Amino acid sequence: MPPRARSAWFRTLGLLMLCMAGAALLGLAIGHPWPVVTLAAFGVLAWHYWRLRRVLQRLTARRRLPPPEGVGVWNEMDRLLHRGQVEMRGRKRRLVEMLRAYRAVAAALPDAVVVVERNSQRVQWFNQAAGPLLGLRYPGDIGVPLVQRLQPLPLAHWLAAGRNAEPLETASPLDPSVTLSLRLIPYSENLWLLVARDVSRLLQLEQMRRDFVANVSHELRTPLTVVHGYLDLIDDGQYPELTPMLAEMQRQSQRMAQLVEDLLTLSRLESQDGLPAEEQVALAPMLSTLRREAAALSQGQHTITVEDIAGVDLVGSGKELHSAFSNLVANAIRYTPAGGEVSVRFRPDDAKDNPGGVVLEVRDSGYGIPAAHLPRITERFYRVSTSRSRESGGTGLGLAIVKHVLQLHQARLKIRSEVGRGSTFACHFSRDRVRPRSRAEADTGTDTTGTHA
Ligand code: ADP
């Protein structure tokens, strides 16, 4: 017990004993000790009841009572209660202020924020921006199922995915020209946060960037063809002193032409949401073509093997798939020193998360890529070594093209590499992309054996 409370308790005990002793003395003096002591005891009891009433009053009073004055155990108890009440009021005030501040922040956000009850998927709360972006109205929409309220939006499946729901891009239910990006954030056991952001401007800027790159590349094509043509014309052996210069100019203009072609390919891939054509792509002739291309690039400097173990075809765009695979093969040759090995394998996928899938794998025994570069290697113009890439005639866009083509085919690119030992680029296709090979094609026979180019 704190000293102040202990002394109040002793003081009240002392007063009680003094009262009773005084009453006993008075009773003895007038010759009736027991009635006087009993009377005094009742008096003390009445006083205690009266103080108890004061304490109850403080506990139940709606208005603030002044702090007690005086000493004694009841006053001390009253004082402690008063102090507790003052502290609690302070805490409550601070909490309410904090809650108001948080609500003000959430209300002022430019993104729509909606609190949704997880099981019933009913709207619990939303901020101001949810009005203009999602068309929610207060208070009518509180407690209404979200899917029903935002009917035109394809939310039912998306909400069902819950925690795993990928951000969804969709038109606003109020204005189809506004594109919203929706995210679902589970923030407690039974509450979700739906955040909707207007991304129309971002998409517009992205489109402008794509158009700009596509237009510039397109405009560069014609002047480059002209320059190329004239260079060919000049280089007819008339000016032997200019030959090395002309050869370099031709090499560089060819590089530029390749760059423009790659940029145009990337723009085309980026601007299509789905594949232009979903055809059965015959893999046997494609593998033969890859082998021929590899042999032409290598010019006999590498051991090239092509294996067709899967014996199936793919569904997708033959042109895009060929562009992706030949980029990988070209890289393998370009980043492998003479005498190295390059192998292309088309095999069933043994990964557990891709049953029935297939892999096209390009492996080399070349320079390899340091692990730190792997996460960014598919970015445009990202190079491990700029000089090596330029020397080998690279545009810096090959792997970006590969990534986009695979994305359009819902396939994944996995890269394994070890510096000094080589790299493996594996394209994993799901079973939905696999088709049995037609008889005619199977009969023509494919490269199942190693080929030394
Ligand atoms: P580039 O035209 O420069 O080859 P890519 O996008 O095809 O551009 O490749 C990006 C970079 O990745 C290259 O510059 C190179 O450093 C590295 N790279 C790609 N393939 C391989 C490979 N098989 N072995 C080693 N490095 C590679």
Tab-separated table of C-alpha atoms and ligand atoms in Angstrom:
chain	number	residue	atom	x	y	z
A	1	MET	CA	0.000	0.000	0.000
A	2	PRO	CA	1.404	3.446	-0.822
A	3	PRO	CA	2.415	5.489	2.318
A	4	ARG	CA	-0.329	8.079	1.791
A	5	ALA	CA	-3.082	5.430	1.698
A	6	ARG	CA	-1.551	3.589	4.670
A	7	SER	CA	-1.465	6.735	6.820
A	8	ALA	CA	-5.113	7.569	5.863
A	9	TRP	CA	-6.137	4.085	6.887
A	10	PHE	CA	-4.368	4.345	10.262
A	11	ARG	CA	-5.818	7.797	10.823
A	12	THR	CA	-9.410	6.534	10.294
A	13	LEU	CA	-8.713	3.496	12.518
A	14	GLY	CA	-7.354	5.811	15.231
A	15	LEU	CA	-10.404	8.087	14.974
A	16	LEU	CA	-12.713	5.080	15.250
A	17	MET	CA	-10.936	3.810	18.373
A	18	LEU	CA	-10.923	7.292	19.882
A	19	CYS	CA	-14.678	7.632	19.306
A	20	MET	CA	-15.406	4.262	20.889
A	21	ALA	CA	-13.089	4.944	23.846
A	22	GLY	CA	-14.707	8.400	24.375
A	23	ALA	CA	-18.184	6.808	24.251
A	24	ALA	CA	-17.109	4.116	26.766
A	25	LEU	CA	-15.734	6.760	29.153
A	26	LEU	CA	-18.856	8.905	28.813
A	27	GLY	CA	-21.049	5.805	29.389
A	28	LEU	CA	-19.086	4.870	32.526
A	29	ALA	CA	-19.384	8.449	33.788
A	30	ILE	CA	-23.178	8.480	33.481
A	31	GLY	CA	-23.470	4.846	34.621
A	32	HIS	CA	-24.789	3.385	31.296
A	33	PRO	CA	-21.701	2.303	29.327
A	34	TRP	CA	-23.347	-0.192	26.886
A	35	PRO	CA	-26.166	1.992	25.571
A	36	VAL	CA	-23.701	4.863	24.994
A	37	VAL	CA	-21.136	2.557	23.245
A	38	THR	CA	-23.944	1.053	21.079
A	39	LEU	CA	-25.147	4.543	20.164
A	40	ALA	CA	-21.603	5.583	19.254
A	41	ALA	CA	-21.169	2.407	17.133
A	42	PHE	CA	-24.371	3.239	15.204
A	43	GLY	CA	-23.110	6.771	14.738
A	44	VAL	CA	-19.814	5.499	13.278
A	45	LEU	CA	-21.680	3.070	11.029
A	46	ALA	CA	-24.004	5.827	9.780
A	47	TRP	CA	-21.027	8.049	9.014
A	48	HIS	CA	-19.356	5.249	7.018
A	49	TYR	CA	-22.561	4.639	5.033
A	50	TRP	CA	-22.776	8.301	4.277
A	51	ARG	CA	-19.177	8.289	2.923
A	52	LEU	CA	-19.898	5.124	0.939
A	53	ARG	CA	-22.780	6.988	-0.709
A	54	ARG	CA	-20.368	9.760	-1.776
A	55	VAL	CA	-18.102	7.188	-3.422
A	56	LEU	CA	-21.042	5.619	-5.260
A	57	GLN	CA	-22.097	9.071	-6.369
A	58	ARG	CA	-18.679	9.703	-7.902
A	59	LEU	CA	-18.727	6.379	-9.696
A	60	THR	CA	-22.167	6.896	-11.192
A	61	ALA	CA	-22.214	10.690	-11.683
A	62	ARG	CA	-22.473	11.868	-15.299
A	63	ARG	CA	-21.051	15.299	-14.549
A	64	ARG	CA	-17.566	15.900	-13.223
A	65	LEU	CA	-17.419	16.133	-9.414
A	66	PRO	CA	-14.777	18.300	-7.734
A	67	PRO	CA	-11.813	16.512	-6.165
A	68	PRO	CA	-12.356	15.605	-2.464
A	69	GLU	CA	-10.693	17.525	0.318
A	70	GLY	CA	-9.655	16.289	3.749
A	71	VAL	CA	-7.960	13.208	5.074
A	72	GLY	CA	-9.079	9.751	6.123
A	73	VAL	CA	-9.552	6.494	4.295
A	74	TRP	CA	-12.797	7.499	2.472
A	75	ASN	CA	-11.323	10.750	1.238
A	76	GLU	CA	-8.255	8.879	0.063
A	77	MET	CA	-10.394	6.365	-1.810
A	78	ASP	CA	-12.444	9.199	-3.312
A	79	ARG	CA	-9.237	10.980	-4.327
A	80	LEU	CA	-7.852	7.848	-6.014
A	81	LEU	CA	-11.121	7.343	-7.882
A	82	HIS	CA	-11.076	10.962	-9.021
A	83	ARG	CA	-7.495	10.621	-10.229
A	84	GLY	CA	-8.335	7.413	-12.150
A	85	GLN	CA	-11.306	9.128	-13.766
A	86	VAL	CA	-9.210	12.139	-14.841
A	87	GLU	CA	-6.547	9.835	-16.354
A	88	MET	CA	-9.141	7.737	-18.168
A	89	ARG	CA	-10.827	10.819	-19.613
A	90	GLY	CA	-7.431	12.052	-20.864
A	91	ARG	CA	-6.713	8.697	-22.515
A	92	LYS	CA	-10.153	8.574	-24.090
A	93	ARG	CA	-9.757	12.107	-25.449
A	94	ARG	CA	-6.369	11.281	-26.953
A	95	LEU	CA	-7.751	8.092	-28.551
A	96	VAL	CA	-10.727	9.924	-30.030
A	97	GLU	CA	-8.380	12.608	-31.410
A	98	MET	CA	-6.161	9.926	-32.950
A	99	LEU	CA	-9.156	8.138	-34.459
A	100	ARG	CA	-10.434	11.421	-35.906
A	101	ALA	CA	-6.988	12.171	-37.356
A	102	TYR	CA	-6.797	8.701	-38.983
A	103	ARG	CA	-10.300	9.054	-40.406
A	104	ALA	CA	-9.427	12.507	-41.729
A	105	VAL	CA	-6.299	11.074	-43.419
A	106	ALA	CA	-8.233	8.159	-44.942
A	107	ALA	CA	-11.026	10.508	-46.026
A	108	ALA	CA	-8.558	12.906	-47.652
A	109	LEU	CA	-6.779	10.158	-49.663
A	110	PRO	CA	-7.157	10.597	-53.413
A	111	ASP	CA	-7.653	6.807	-53.724
A	112	ALA	CA	-10.962	5.177	-52.879
A	113	VAL	CA	-10.672	3.145	-49.665
A	114	VAL	CA	-13.466	0.714	-48.729
A	115	VAL	CA	-13.508	-1.489	-45.625
A	116	VAL	CA	-15.225	-4.785	-46.484
A	117	GLU	CA	-16.336	-7.493	-44.058
A	118	ARG	CA	-14.535	-10.626	-45.148
A	119	ASN	CA	-17.232	-13.291	-44.824
A	120	SER	CA	-20.315	-11.369	-45.884
A	121	GLN	CA	-18.340	-9.074	-48.243
A	122	ARG	CA	-20.502	-6.178	-47.041
A	123	VAL	CA	-19.302	-2.587	-47.033
A	124	GLN	CA	-18.413	-1.378	-43.533
A	125	TRP	CA	-16.934	2.049	-44.242
A	126	PHE	CA	-15.577	4.067	-47.157
A	127	ASN	CA	-13.874	7.403	-47.698
A	128	GLN	CA	-14.919	10.402	-49.789
A	129	ALA	CA	-13.014	9.330	-52.908
A	130	ALA	CA	-15.096	6.119	-53.060
A	131	GLY	CA	-17.993	8.370	-54.182
A	132	PRO	CA	-16.567	9.771	-57.433
A	133	LEU	CA	-14.453	6.672	-58.227
A	134	LEU	CA	-16.765	3.784	-57.329
A	135	GLY	CA	-20.123	5.532	-56.999
A	136	LEU	CA	-20.654	4.585	-53.330
A	137	ARG	CA	-23.124	6.818	-51.392
A	138	TYR	CA	-23.279	7.426	-47.651
A	139	PRO	CA	-25.185	6.115	-45.683
A	140	GLY	CA	-27.226	4.021	-48.124
A	141	ASP	CA	-24.327	1.799	-49.167
A	142	ILE	CA	-23.123	0.906	-45.668
A	143	GLY	CA	-23.900	-2.785	-45.070
A	144	VAL	CA	-24.629	-3.492	-48.757
A	145	PRO	CA	-22.757	-6.463	-50.395
A	146	LEU	CA	-19.883	-4.994	-52.424
A	147	VAL	CA	-20.345	-7.245	-55.481
A	148	GLN	CA	-24.014	-6.258	-55.715
A	149	ARG	CA	-23.269	-2.551	-55.314
A	150	LEU	CA	-20.468	-2.491	-57.915
A	151	GLN	CA	-22.399	-4.784	-60.254
A	152	PRO	CA	-20.716	-3.975	-63.595
A	153	LEU	CA	-17.241	-4.721	-62.207
A	154	PRO	CA	-16.018	-8.340	-62.415
A	155	LEU	CA	-15.455	-8.550	-58.650
A	156	ALA	CA	-17.022	-11.875	-57.603
A	157	HIS	CA	-14.104	-14.092	-58.739
A	158	TRP	CA	-11.579	-11.546	-57.678
A	159	LEU	CA	-12.901	-11.267	-54.124
A	160	ALA	CA	-13.098	-15.064	-53.943
A	161	ALA	CA	-9.321	-15.193	-54.478
A	162	GLY	CA	-8.996	-13.084	-51.276
A	163	ARG	CA	-5.449	-12.844	-50.028
A	164	ASN	CA	-4.066	-14.065	-53.375
A	165	ALA	CA	-6.054	-11.620	-55.512
A	166	GLU	CA	-3.764	-9.930	-58.039
A	167	PRO	CA	-4.329	-6.192	-58.597
A	168	LEU	CA	-7.220	-5.805	-61.042
A	169	GLU	CA	-7.403	-3.156	-63.751
A	170	THR	CA	-10.909	-2.314	-64.831
A	171	ALA	CA	-13.107	0.558	-66.061
A	172	SER	CA	-14.839	2.677	-63.414
A	173	PRO	CA	-18.546	1.792	-62.981
A	174	LEU	CA	-19.367	5.510	-63.294
A	175	ASP	CA	-17.213	6.492	-66.269
A	176	PRO	CA	-15.890	3.843	-68.686
A	177	SER	CA	-13.104	6.194	-69.824
A	178	VAL	CA	-11.576	6.076	-66.331
A	179	THR	CA	-9.409	3.017	-65.616
A	180	LEU	CA	-9.161	1.900	-62.001
A	181	SER	CA	-6.542	-0.299	-60.428
A	182	LEU	CA	-8.119	-2.287	-57.575
A	183	ARG	CA	-6.138	-3.886	-54.761
A	184	LEU	CA	-7.399	-6.051	-51.943
A	185	ILE	CA	-5.505	-5.831	-48.659
A	186	PRO	CA	-6.521	-8.141	-45.786
A	187	TYR	CA	-5.592	-6.130	-42.686
A	188	SER	CA	-7.299	-8.060	-39.874
A	189	GLU	CA	-8.923	-11.440	-39.242
A	190	ASN	CA	-12.264	-10.455	-40.720
A	191	LEU	CA	-11.772	-7.133	-42.490
A	192	TRP	CA	-10.403	-6.339	-45.948
A	193	LEU	CA	-9.372	-3.049	-47.406
A	194	LEU	CA	-10.259	-2.432	-51.039
A	195	VAL	CA	-8.167	0.362	-52.533
A	196	ALA	CA	-9.137	1.752	-55.947
A	197	ARG	CA	-6.783	4.147	-57.756
A	198	ASP	CA	-7.411	6.098	-60.934
A	199	VAL	CA	-4.590	4.980	-63.278
A	200	SER	CA	-5.994	6.504	-66.491
A	201	ARG	CA	-3.283	9.166	-66.646
A	202	LEU	CA	-0.533	6.606	-66.042
A	203	LEU	CA	-1.894	4.361	-68.787
A	204	GLN	CA	-2.152	7.329	-71.106
A	205	LEU	CA	1.496	8.263	-70.450
A	206	GLU	CA	2.524	4.640	-70.967
A	207	GLN	CA	0.655	4.587	-74.282
A	208	MET	CA	2.335	7.870	-75.305
A	209	ARG	CA	5.742	6.384	-74.496
A	210	ARG	CA	4.992	3.264	-76.550
A	211	ASP	CA	3.684	5.293	-79.484
A	212	PHE	CA	6.738	7.535	-79.348
A	213	VAL	CA	9.184	4.619	-79.445
A	214	ALA	CA	7.192	2.884	-82.187
A	215	ASN	CA	6.969	6.056	-84.304
A	216	VAL	CA	10.627	6.982	-83.908
A	217	SER	CA	11.692	3.435	-84.812
A	218	HIS	CA	9.404	3.473	-87.805
A	219	GLU	CA	10.684	6.852	-89.004
A	220	LEU	CA	14.312	5.671	-88.663
A	221	ARG	CA	13.722	2.628	-90.842
A	222	THR	CA	13.627	4.413	-94.223
A	223	PRO	CA	16.713	6.667	-93.784
A	224	LEU	CA	18.638	3.652	-92.551
A	225	THR	CA	17.682	1.602	-95.586
A	226	VAL	CA	18.854	4.443	-97.848
A	227	VAL	CA	22.192	4.788	-95.999
A	228	HIS	CA	22.657	1.058	-96.144
A	229	GLY	CA	21.959	0.956	-99.882
A	230	TYR	CA	24.438	3.743	-100.703
A	231	LEU	CA	27.124	2.130	-98.542
A	232	ASP	CA	26.730	-1.081	-100.549
A	233	LEU	CA	27.015	0.949	-103.747
A	234	ILE	CA	30.226	2.731	-102.684
A	235	ASP	CA	31.868	-0.456	-101.450
A	236	ASP	CA	32.603	-1.882	-104.888
A	237	GLY	CA	36.401	-1.938	-104.551
A	238	GLN	CA	36.953	1.394	-106.341
A	239	TYR	CA	38.410	3.063	-103.268
A	240	PRO	CA	40.621	0.492	-101.508
A	241	GLU	CA	41.789	3.061	-98.930
A	242	LEU	CA	38.156	3.493	-97.778
A	243	THR	CA	37.410	-0.235	-97.450
A	244	PRO	CA	38.045	-0.586	-93.674
A	245	MET	CA	35.997	2.560	-92.967
A	246	LEU	CA	33.167	1.445	-95.220
A	247	ALA	CA	33.148	-1.982	-93.588
A	248	GLU	CA	32.813	-0.384	-90.137
A	249	MET	CA	30.064	1.953	-91.383
A	250	GLN	CA	28.197	-1.014	-92.796
A	251	ARG	CA	28.559	-2.923	-89.540
A	252	GLN	CA	27.245	0.008	-87.507
A	253	SER	CA	24.340	0.747	-89.844
A	254	GLN	CA	23.412	-2.928	-89.699
A	255	ARG	CA	23.475	-2.747	-85.912
A	256	MET	CA	21.213	0.295	-86.008
A	257	ALA	CA	18.823	-1.439	-88.379
A	258	GLN	CA	18.708	-4.432	-85.976
A	259	LEU	CA	18.064	-2.066	-83.056
A	260	VAL	CA	15.161	-0.466	-84.901
A	261	GLU	CA	13.725	-3.880	-85.771
A	262	ASP	CA	14.004	-5.025	-82.140
A	263	LEU	CA	12.348	-1.830	-80.886
A	264	LEU	CA	9.497	-2.317	-83.342
A	265	THR	CA	9.120	-5.943	-82.256
A	266	LEU	CA	8.966	-4.874	-78.599
A	267	SER	CA	6.376	-2.160	-79.319
A	268	ARG	CA	4.264	-4.669	-81.204
A	269	LEU	CA	4.510	-7.198	-78.344
A	270	GLU	CA	3.704	-4.571	-75.726
A	271	SER	CA	0.679	-3.188	-77.513
A	272	GLN	CA	-1.101	-6.539	-77.754
A	273	ASP	CA	-2.926	-7.942	-74.763
A	274	GLY	CA	-3.370	-11.373	-76.260
A	275	LEU	CA	-1.614	-13.247	-79.005
A	276	PRO	CA	-2.280	-12.156	-82.580
A	277	ALA	CA	-2.666	-15.781	-83.649
A	278	GLU	CA	-3.243	-18.938	-81.644
A	279	GLU	CA	-1.981	-21.581	-84.008
A	280	GLN	CA	-0.413	-24.981	-83.556
A	281	VAL	CA	3.305	-24.314	-83.744
A	282	ALA	CA	5.242	-27.277	-85.173
A	283	LEU	CA	8.294	-27.630	-82.968
A	284	ALA	CA	10.254	-30.122	-85.074
A	285	PRO	CA	10.893	-27.730	-87.994
A	286	MET	CA	11.391	-24.879	-85.515
A	287	LEU	CA	14.177	-26.835	-83.760
A	288	SER	CA	15.818	-27.572	-87.128
A	289	THR	CA	15.713	-23.869	-87.997
A	290	LEU	CA	17.246	-22.985	-84.618
A	291	ARG	CA	20.037	-25.466	-85.261
A	292	ARG	CA	20.727	-23.957	-88.697
A	293	GLU	CA	20.741	-20.427	-87.239
A	294	ALA	CA	23.068	-21.448	-84.433
A	295	ALA	CA	25.426	-23.126	-86.910
A	296	ALA	CA	25.448	-20.033	-89.134
A	297	LEU	CA	26.226	-17.739	-86.198
A	298	SER	CA	28.840	-20.024	-84.702
A	299	GLN	CA	30.625	-20.659	-87.999
A	300	GLY	CA	31.949	-23.936	-86.707
A	301	GLN	CA	33.392	-22.543	-83.499
A	302	HIS	CA	31.012	-24.312	-81.081
A	303	THR	CA	29.646	-27.789	-80.469
A	304	ILE	CA	25.910	-27.462	-81.008
A	305	THR	CA	23.364	-30.099	-79.954
A	306	VAL	CA	19.622	-29.988	-80.454
A	307	GLU	CA	17.443	-32.534	-78.627
A	308	ASP	CA	13.715	-33.001	-79.050
A	309	ILE	CA	12.662	-35.166	-76.108
A	310	ALA	CA	9.148	-33.807	-75.534
A	311	GLY	CA	7.935	-34.742	-79.047
A	312	VAL	CA	4.937	-32.378	-78.871
A	313	ASP	CA	3.891	-29.051	-80.373
A	314	LEU	CA	2.946	-25.744	-78.779
A	315	VAL	CA	-0.044	-23.468	-79.226
A	316	GLY	CA	0.649	-19.792	-79.748
A	317	SER	CA	2.285	-17.499	-82.232
A	318	GLY	CA	4.946	-19.298	-84.286
A	319	LYS	CA	6.583	-16.051	-85.355
A	320	GLU	CA	6.918	-14.689	-81.803
A	321	LEU	CA	8.059	-18.015	-80.346
A	322	HIS	CA	10.707	-18.345	-83.018
A	323	SER	CA	11.896	-14.791	-82.323
A	324	ALA	CA	12.211	-15.574	-78.579
A	325	PHE	CA	13.999	-18.913	-79.012
A	326	SER	CA	16.379	-17.598	-81.653
A	327	ASN	CA	17.305	-14.682	-79.369
A	328	LEU	CA	18.247	-17.190	-76.664
A	329	VAL	CA	20.244	-19.316	-79.108
A	330	ALA	CA	22.013	-16.231	-80.525
A	331	ASN	CA	22.933	-15.098	-76.997
A	332	ALA	CA	24.264	-18.557	-76.133
A	333	ILE	CA	26.560	-18.486	-79.172
A	334	ARG	CA	27.608	-14.847	-78.701
A	335	TYR	CA	28.425	-15.196	-75.009
A	336	THR	CA	30.312	-18.498	-75.329
A	337	PRO	CA	33.955	-18.399	-76.393
A	338	ALA	CA	35.100	-20.494	-79.362
A	339	GLY	CA	35.374	-24.194	-78.504
A	340	GLY	CA	32.416	-24.051	-76.093
A	341	GLU	CA	29.141	-25.993	-76.143
A	342	VAL	CA	25.614	-24.842	-76.842
A	343	SER	CA	22.654	-27.172	-76.470
A	344	VAL	CA	18.952	-26.714	-77.146
A	345	ARG	CA	16.620	-29.183	-75.425
A	346	PHE	CA	12.863	-29.462	-75.764
A	347	ARG	CA	11.766	-31.720	-72.892
A	348	PRO	CA	8.843	-32.432	-70.525
A	349	ASP	CA	8.852	-30.200	-67.447
A	350	ASP	CA	9.740	-32.120	-64.293
A	351	ALA	CA	8.770	-29.223	-61.985
A	352	LYS	CA	5.971	-30.206	-59.551
A	353	ASP	CA	4.084	-26.949	-60.086
A	354	ASN	CA	3.826	-27.494	-63.853
A	355	PRO	CA	2.405	-30.997	-64.426
A	356	GLY	CA	2.093	-31.886	-68.104
A	357	GLY	CA	4.099	-28.818	-69.102
A	358	VAL	CA	7.162	-28.625	-71.351
A	359	VAL	CA	10.439	-26.711	-71.308
A	360	LEU	CA	12.551	-25.316	-74.093
A	361	GLU	CA	16.021	-24.994	-72.615
A	362	VAL	CA	19.061	-23.264	-74.125
A	363	ARG	CA	22.265	-24.144	-72.297
A	364	ASP	CA	25.781	-22.878	-72.936
A	365	SER	CA	29.225	-23.322	-71.435
A	366	GLY	CA	30.047	-19.616	-71.826
A	367	TYR	CA	31.019	-16.667	-69.662
A	368	GLY	CA	27.998	-16.946	-67.337
A	369	ILE	CA	26.206	-14.098	-65.573
A	370	PRO	CA	27.017	-12.917	-62.017
A	371	ALA	CA	24.035	-13.583	-59.693
A	372	ALA	CA	23.651	-9.870	-58.866
A	373	HIS	CA	22.679	-9.124	-62.495
A	374	LEU	CA	20.075	-11.874	-62.888
A	375	PRO	CA	17.056	-9.982	-61.431
A	376	ARG	CA	17.484	-7.153	-63.984
A	377	ILE	CA	18.790	-9.080	-66.963
A	378	THR	CA	15.476	-8.983	-68.894
A	379	GLU	CA	15.188	-5.164	-68.692
A	380	ARG	CA	15.657	-3.254	-71.918
A	381	PHE	CA	19.253	-2.257	-72.589
A	382	TYR	CA	20.444	-3.918	-69.388
A	383	ARG	CA	23.840	-5.447	-70.005
A	384	VAL	CA	26.319	-7.236	-67.802
A	385	SER	CA	29.190	-5.958	-69.885
A	386	THR	CA	28.413	-3.191	-72.387
A	387	SER	CA	31.611	-3.647	-74.332
A	388	ARG	CA	31.174	-7.431	-74.677
A	389	SER	CA	27.563	-6.976	-75.773
A	390	ARG	CA	28.506	-4.350	-78.397
A	391	GLU	CA	31.411	-6.448	-79.642
A	392	SER	CA	29.089	-9.374	-80.139
A	393	GLY	CA	26.596	-7.202	-82.031
A	394	GLY	CA	23.883	-7.188	-79.331
A	395	THR	CA	21.124	-4.579	-79.188
A	396	GLY	CA	20.364	-5.014	-75.479
A	397	LEU	CA	16.741	-5.881	-76.297
A	398	GLY	CA	16.923	-9.640	-76.886
A	399	LEU	CA	15.921	-10.829	-73.422
A	400	ALA	CA	13.239	-8.114	-73.103
A	401	ILE	CA	11.683	-9.565	-76.269
A	402	VAL	CA	11.975	-13.100	-74.844
A	403	LYS	CA	10.237	-12.013	-71.619
A	404	HIS	CA	7.351	-10.350	-73.479
A	405	VAL	CA	6.815	-13.271	-75.844
A	406	LEU	CA	6.741	-15.705	-72.917
A	407	GLN	CA	4.337	-13.467	-70.997
A	408	LEU	CA	1.958	-13.508	-73.963
A	409	HIS	CA	2.129	-17.312	-73.839
A	410	GLN	CA	1.672	-17.376	-70.015
A	411	ALA	CA	5.074	-19.060	-69.881
A	412	ARG	CA	7.916	-18.434	-67.422
A	413	LEU	CA	11.587	-17.778	-68.042
A	414	LYS	CA	13.985	-19.327	-65.531
A	415	ILE	CA	17.664	-18.444	-65.691
A	416	ARG	CA	20.465	-20.356	-64.013
A	417	SER	CA	24.015	-19.217	-64.467
A	418	GLU	CA	27.459	-19.602	-63.016
A	419	VAL	CA	30.300	-17.279	-63.890
A	420	GLY	CA	32.917	-19.060	-65.958
A	421	ARG	CA	30.765	-22.201	-66.341
A	422	GLY	CA	27.797	-21.106	-68.426
A	423	SER	CA	24.113	-20.315	-68.359
A	424	THR	CA	20.787	-22.056	-68.876
A	425	PHE	CA	17.738	-20.160	-70.079
A	426	ALA	CA	14.609	-22.300	-69.659
A	427	CYS	CA	11.167	-21.381	-71.063
A	428	HIS	CA	8.459	-23.228	-69.083
A	429	PHE	CA	5.133	-23.716	-70.892
A	430	SER	CA	2.050	-24.989	-69.087
A	431	ARG	CA	0.077	-28.048	-70.284
A	432	ASP	CA	-2.582	-25.697	-71.802
A	433	ARG	CA	-0.023	-24.743	-74.423
A	434	VAL	CA	0.919	-28.320	-75.313
A	435	ARG	CA	-0.618	-30.208	-78.272
A	436	PRO	CA	0.207	-33.695	-79.567
A	437	ARG	CA	2.315	-33.613	-82.707
A	438	SER	CA	0.545	-34.276	-85.994
A	439	ARG	CA	1.393	-37.657	-87.589
A	440	ALA	CA	2.864	-36.157	-90.765
A	441	GLU	CA	5.264	-34.039	-88.757
A	442	ALA	CA	6.244	-36.865	-86.421
A	443	ASP	CA	7.020	-39.074	-89.407
A	444	THR	CA	9.414	-36.571	-90.977
A	445	GLY	CA	11.764	-37.267	-88.070
A	446	THR	CA	13.438	-34.625	-85.946
A	447	ASP	CA	16.805	-33.829	-84.481
A	448	THR	CA	16.958	-36.134	-81.562
A	449	THR	CA	20.632	-36.619	-81.855
A	450	GLY	CA	23.525	-34.319	-81.189
A	451	THR	CA	24.701	-32.316	-84.167
A	452	HIS	CA	28.136	-30.972	-84.467
A	453	ALA	CA	28.042	-27.775	-86.463
B	1	ADP	P1	22.277	-8.166	-75.839
B	1	ADP	O1	21.787	-7.764	-77.160
B	1	ADP	O2	23.197	-7.159	-75.207
B	1	ADP	O3	22.807	-9.543	-75.836
B	1	ADP	P2	20.096	-9.264	-74.308
B	1	ADP	O4	18.855	-8.640	-73.793
B	1	ADP	O5	19.955	-10.389	-75.255
B	1	ADP	O6	20.976	-8.097	-74.923
B	1	ADP	O7	20.954	-9.737	-73.076
B	1	ADP	C1	21.180	-8.855	-72.010
B	1	ADP	C2	22.517	-9.139	-71.368
B	1	ADP	O8	22.456	-10.399	-70.729
B	1	ADP	C3	23.667	-9.241	-72.340
B	1	ADP	O9	24.255	-7.998	-72.568
B	1	ADP	C4	24.625	-10.181	-71.640
B	1	ADP	O10	25.433	-9.442	-70.757
B	1	ADP	C5	23.713	-11.061	-70.806
B	1	ADP	N1	23.481	-12.383	-71.407
B	1	ADP	C6	22.417	-12.773	-72.146
B	1	ADP	N2	22.509	-14.057	-72.510
B	1	ADP	C7	23.665	-14.518	-71.980
B	1	ADP	C8	24.361	-15.789	-72.003
B	1	ADP	N3	23.847	-16.861	-72.621
B	1	ADP	N4	25.521	-15.872	-71.339
B	1	ADP	C9	26.041	-14.812	-70.696
B	1	ADP	N5	25.464	-13.593	-70.647
B	1	ADP	C10	24.295	-13.433	-71.281
